[in-house]
XYZ file of C-alpha atoms in Angstrom:
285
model
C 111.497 49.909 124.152
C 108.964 51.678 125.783
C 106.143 53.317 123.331
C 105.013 56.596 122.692
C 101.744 57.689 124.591
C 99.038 57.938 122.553
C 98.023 61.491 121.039
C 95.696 63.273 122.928
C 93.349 66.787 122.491
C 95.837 68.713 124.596
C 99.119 67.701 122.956
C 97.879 68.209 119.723
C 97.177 71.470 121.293
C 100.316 72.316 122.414
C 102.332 70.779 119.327
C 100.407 73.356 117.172
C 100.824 76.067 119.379
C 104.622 74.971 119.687
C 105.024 74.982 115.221
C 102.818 78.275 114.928
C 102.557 80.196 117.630
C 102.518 83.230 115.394
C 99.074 81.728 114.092
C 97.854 80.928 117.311
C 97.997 84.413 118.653
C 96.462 85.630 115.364
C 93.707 83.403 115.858
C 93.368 84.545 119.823
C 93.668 88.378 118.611
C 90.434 87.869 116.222
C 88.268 86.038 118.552
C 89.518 88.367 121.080
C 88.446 91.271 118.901
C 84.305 91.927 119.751
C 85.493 92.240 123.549
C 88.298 95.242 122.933
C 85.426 96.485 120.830
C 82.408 96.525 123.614
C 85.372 97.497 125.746
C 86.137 100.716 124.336
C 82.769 101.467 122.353
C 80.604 100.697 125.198
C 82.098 102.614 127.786
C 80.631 104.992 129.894
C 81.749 106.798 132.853
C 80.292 108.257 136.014
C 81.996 108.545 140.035
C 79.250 109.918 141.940
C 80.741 111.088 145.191
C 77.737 108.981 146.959
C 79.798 105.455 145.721
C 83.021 106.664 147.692
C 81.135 107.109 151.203
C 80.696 104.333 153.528
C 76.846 103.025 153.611
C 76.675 103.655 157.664
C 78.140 107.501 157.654
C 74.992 110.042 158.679
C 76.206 112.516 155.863
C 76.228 109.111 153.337
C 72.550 108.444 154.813
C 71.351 111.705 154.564
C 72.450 112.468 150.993
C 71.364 109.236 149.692
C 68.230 110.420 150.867
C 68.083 113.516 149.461
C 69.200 111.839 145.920
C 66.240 109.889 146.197
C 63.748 112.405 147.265
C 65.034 115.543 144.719
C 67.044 113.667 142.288
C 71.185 113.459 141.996
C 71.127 116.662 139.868
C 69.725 118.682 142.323
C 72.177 117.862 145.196
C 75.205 118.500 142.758
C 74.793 121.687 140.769
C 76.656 122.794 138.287
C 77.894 126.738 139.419
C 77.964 129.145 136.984
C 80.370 131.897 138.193
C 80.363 135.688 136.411
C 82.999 137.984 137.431
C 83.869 141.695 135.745
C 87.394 142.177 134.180
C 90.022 144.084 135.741
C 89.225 146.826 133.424
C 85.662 146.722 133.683
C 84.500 149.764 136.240
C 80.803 148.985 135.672
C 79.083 146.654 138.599
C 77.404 143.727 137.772
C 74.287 145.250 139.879
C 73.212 147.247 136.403
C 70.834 147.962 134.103
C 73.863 147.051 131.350
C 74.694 143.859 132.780
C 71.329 142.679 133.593
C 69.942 143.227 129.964
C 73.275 141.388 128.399
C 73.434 138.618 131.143
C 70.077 137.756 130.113
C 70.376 137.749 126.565
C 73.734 135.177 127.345
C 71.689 133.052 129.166
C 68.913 132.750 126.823
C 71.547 131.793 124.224
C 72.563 129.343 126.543
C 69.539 127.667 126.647
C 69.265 128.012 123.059
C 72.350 126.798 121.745
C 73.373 123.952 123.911
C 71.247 120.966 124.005
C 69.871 119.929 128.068
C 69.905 123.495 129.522
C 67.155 123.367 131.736
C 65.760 126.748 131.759
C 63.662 126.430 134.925
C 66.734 124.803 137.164
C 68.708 128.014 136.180
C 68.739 130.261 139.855
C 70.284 133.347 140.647
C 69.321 136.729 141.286
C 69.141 137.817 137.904
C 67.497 134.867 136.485
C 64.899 132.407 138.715
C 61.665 130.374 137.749
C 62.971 129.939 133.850
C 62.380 134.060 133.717
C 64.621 136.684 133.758
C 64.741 139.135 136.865
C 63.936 142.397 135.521
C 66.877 144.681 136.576
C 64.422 147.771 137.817
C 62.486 145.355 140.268
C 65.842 144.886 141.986
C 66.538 148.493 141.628
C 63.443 149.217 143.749
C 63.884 146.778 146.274
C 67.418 149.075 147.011
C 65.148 152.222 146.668
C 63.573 153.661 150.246
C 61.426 155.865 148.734
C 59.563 152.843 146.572
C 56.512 151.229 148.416
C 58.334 147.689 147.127
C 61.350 148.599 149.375
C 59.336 147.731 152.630
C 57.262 144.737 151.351
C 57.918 141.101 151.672
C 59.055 140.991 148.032
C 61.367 143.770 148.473
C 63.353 142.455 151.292
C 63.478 139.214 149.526
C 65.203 140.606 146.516
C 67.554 142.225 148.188
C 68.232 139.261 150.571
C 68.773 137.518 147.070
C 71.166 140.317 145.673
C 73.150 140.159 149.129
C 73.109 136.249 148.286
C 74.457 135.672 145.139
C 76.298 139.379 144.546
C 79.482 140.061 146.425
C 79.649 142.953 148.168
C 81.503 144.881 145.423
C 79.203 143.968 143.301
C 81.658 142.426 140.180
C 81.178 138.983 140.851
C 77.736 137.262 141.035
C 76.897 133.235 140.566
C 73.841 131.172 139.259
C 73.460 127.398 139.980
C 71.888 125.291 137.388
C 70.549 122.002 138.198
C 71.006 118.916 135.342
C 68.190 115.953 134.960
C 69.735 112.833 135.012
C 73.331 111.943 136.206
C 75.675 114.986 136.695
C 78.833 112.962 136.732
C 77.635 110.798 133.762
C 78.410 111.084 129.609
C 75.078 113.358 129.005
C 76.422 116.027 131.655
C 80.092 115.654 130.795
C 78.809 116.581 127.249
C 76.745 119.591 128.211
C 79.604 120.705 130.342
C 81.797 120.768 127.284
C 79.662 122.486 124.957
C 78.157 125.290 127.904
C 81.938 126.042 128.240
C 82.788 126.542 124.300
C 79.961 128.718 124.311
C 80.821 130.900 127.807
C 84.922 130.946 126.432
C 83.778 132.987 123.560
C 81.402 135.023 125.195
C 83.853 135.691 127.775
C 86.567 136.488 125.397
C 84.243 138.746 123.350
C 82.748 140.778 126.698
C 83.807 142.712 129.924
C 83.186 139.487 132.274
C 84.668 135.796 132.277
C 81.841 133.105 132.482
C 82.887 129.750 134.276
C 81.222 126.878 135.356
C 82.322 125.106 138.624
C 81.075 122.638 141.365
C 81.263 118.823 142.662
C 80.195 117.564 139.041
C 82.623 119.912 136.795
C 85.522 118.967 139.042
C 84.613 115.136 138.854
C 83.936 115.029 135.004
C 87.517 117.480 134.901
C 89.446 114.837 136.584
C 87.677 111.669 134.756
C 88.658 113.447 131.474
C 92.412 114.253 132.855
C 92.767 110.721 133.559
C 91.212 108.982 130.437
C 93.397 111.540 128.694
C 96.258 109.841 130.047
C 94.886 106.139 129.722
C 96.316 105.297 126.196
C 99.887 107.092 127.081
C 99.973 105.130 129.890
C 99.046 101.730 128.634
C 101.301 102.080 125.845
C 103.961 102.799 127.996
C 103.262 99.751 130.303
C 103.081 97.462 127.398
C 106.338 98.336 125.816
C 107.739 97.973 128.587
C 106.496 94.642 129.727
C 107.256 93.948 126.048
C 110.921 94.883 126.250
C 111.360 93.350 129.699
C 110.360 89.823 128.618
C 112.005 89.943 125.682
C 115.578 91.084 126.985
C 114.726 88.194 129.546
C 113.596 85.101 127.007
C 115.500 86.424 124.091
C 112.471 86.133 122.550
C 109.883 87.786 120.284
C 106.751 85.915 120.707
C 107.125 85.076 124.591
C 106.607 88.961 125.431
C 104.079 89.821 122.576
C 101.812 86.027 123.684
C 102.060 87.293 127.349
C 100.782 91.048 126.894
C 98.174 89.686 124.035
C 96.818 87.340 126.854
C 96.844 89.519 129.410
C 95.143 92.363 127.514
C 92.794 89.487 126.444
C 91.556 88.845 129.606
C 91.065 91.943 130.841
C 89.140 93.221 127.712
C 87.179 90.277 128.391
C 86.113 91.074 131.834
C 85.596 94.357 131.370
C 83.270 93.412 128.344
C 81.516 90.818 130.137
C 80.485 93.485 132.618
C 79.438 95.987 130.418
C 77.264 93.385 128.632
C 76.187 93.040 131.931
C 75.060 96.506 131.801
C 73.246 96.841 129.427
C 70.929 94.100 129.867
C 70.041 96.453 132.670
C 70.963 93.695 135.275
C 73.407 95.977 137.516
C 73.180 100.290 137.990
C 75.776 101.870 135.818
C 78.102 102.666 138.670
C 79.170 98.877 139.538
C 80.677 98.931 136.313
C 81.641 102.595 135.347
């Protein structure tokens, strides 16, 4: 009769797993558990348009240069659009509007944390000062000695700039330190635009901000949004399939357990990674 082969490390492996597999994946969930934790807790996210060009294009070259001469806030504003309600008859080009922009912007930079004042540009508002409303008005004025001088032509070249014709919409950039796609910017974007809904829903114009970064961080918030409803969905489903297939519970729950596993693991390996500073943000964002 022929004998039995002696016991090794990997049977005894697999007859365990085989009598309590139920313990086995507990076990594999707890170990498991610091990685879904640096996973979700250490996350941070940031798609700079510069990552999605190829490193030979002349517009790639030439913006990468310009991010490292000026800085990445300065090449992607954030807009800040001002436009006068249907029912508003007054033009933006005002004494009135002037005097209440100003006092909305210096709230601004008040009330929400990382508003540069001196990266805020317009023609109402330049070098972290406002634009006094009669200087413009003089520039427009023939019979003022500022309405031939250098300065005069200037601000009117600036009103012409950044005030539509009409004169009921006008537009400010403002300029961020730091990453304008990243989690600092993404959270001055949200607060700038609780504070600019309720002064637009309390005044005669509608503040909004726009741009490259707003639209980026507007779509990386739609999507991570949509990440849990979609993973959910995928793992019940992967769930359901393998277990209509095996007639079994366990089979579907160890294969979405491992696979989950090794992706939180990855992903947590990288952001560890990270932040020992050994790779830039984006290669892992």
């Amino acid at each position: 009769m022929r004998e039995p082969p002696e016991a090794d490390f990997l049977s005894a492996v697999a007859r365990t797993v085989v009598k309590s597999p139920t313990a086995v994946l507990a076990v594999l969930g707890l170990l498991f558990m610091p990685f879904f934790a640096i996973s979700v807790a250490g996350s941070s996210y940031s798609s700079e348009p510069m990552d999605l060009l190829p490193a030979a294009a002349p517009a790639g070259v030439t913006l990468r240069s310009l991010e490292a001469e000026f800085g990445t806030g300065r090449v992607w504003p954030f807009f800040l659009l001002i436009e006068a309600k249907p029912g508003q008859s007054e033009p933006l080009l005002s004494p009135h509007f002037f005097s209440s922009a100003h006092d909305v912007l210096e709230r601004l930079i008040a009330s929400v944390p990382g508003t540069p004042r001196e990266n805020i540009t317009g023609a109402l508002f330049a070098n972290g000062q406002p634009v006094p409303f009669d200087l413009v008005s003089m520039a427009f004025e023939s019979s003022s000695p500022l309405a031939n001088s250098t300065t005069g032509r200037h601000l009117r070249a600036l009103a012409d700039t950044f005030f539509t014709p009409d004169r009921r919409a006008t537009y400010l950039y403002i300029t961020l330190g730091g990453d304008p796609f990243g989690d600092s910017a993404r959270t001055w974007l949200h607060a700038a635009r609780t504070y600019l809904s309720e002064v637009s829903h309390a005044g005669g114009h509608t503040w909004r901000l726009a741009g490259m970064a707003p639209l980026t961080i507007d779509i990386q918030d739609s999507v991570m949004s949509a990440f849990p409803i979609a993973i959910a969905a995928t793992a019940l489903t992967v769930f359901a399939l393998l277990g209509f297939a095996f007639g079994s519970f366990l089979v579907p729950l160890r294969s979405v357990l491992t696979t989950a596993s090794t992706l939180a693991f990855v992903y947590a390996t990288l952001q560890i990674v990270h932040v020992s500073c050994l790779l830039p943000p984006h290669h892992v964002s």
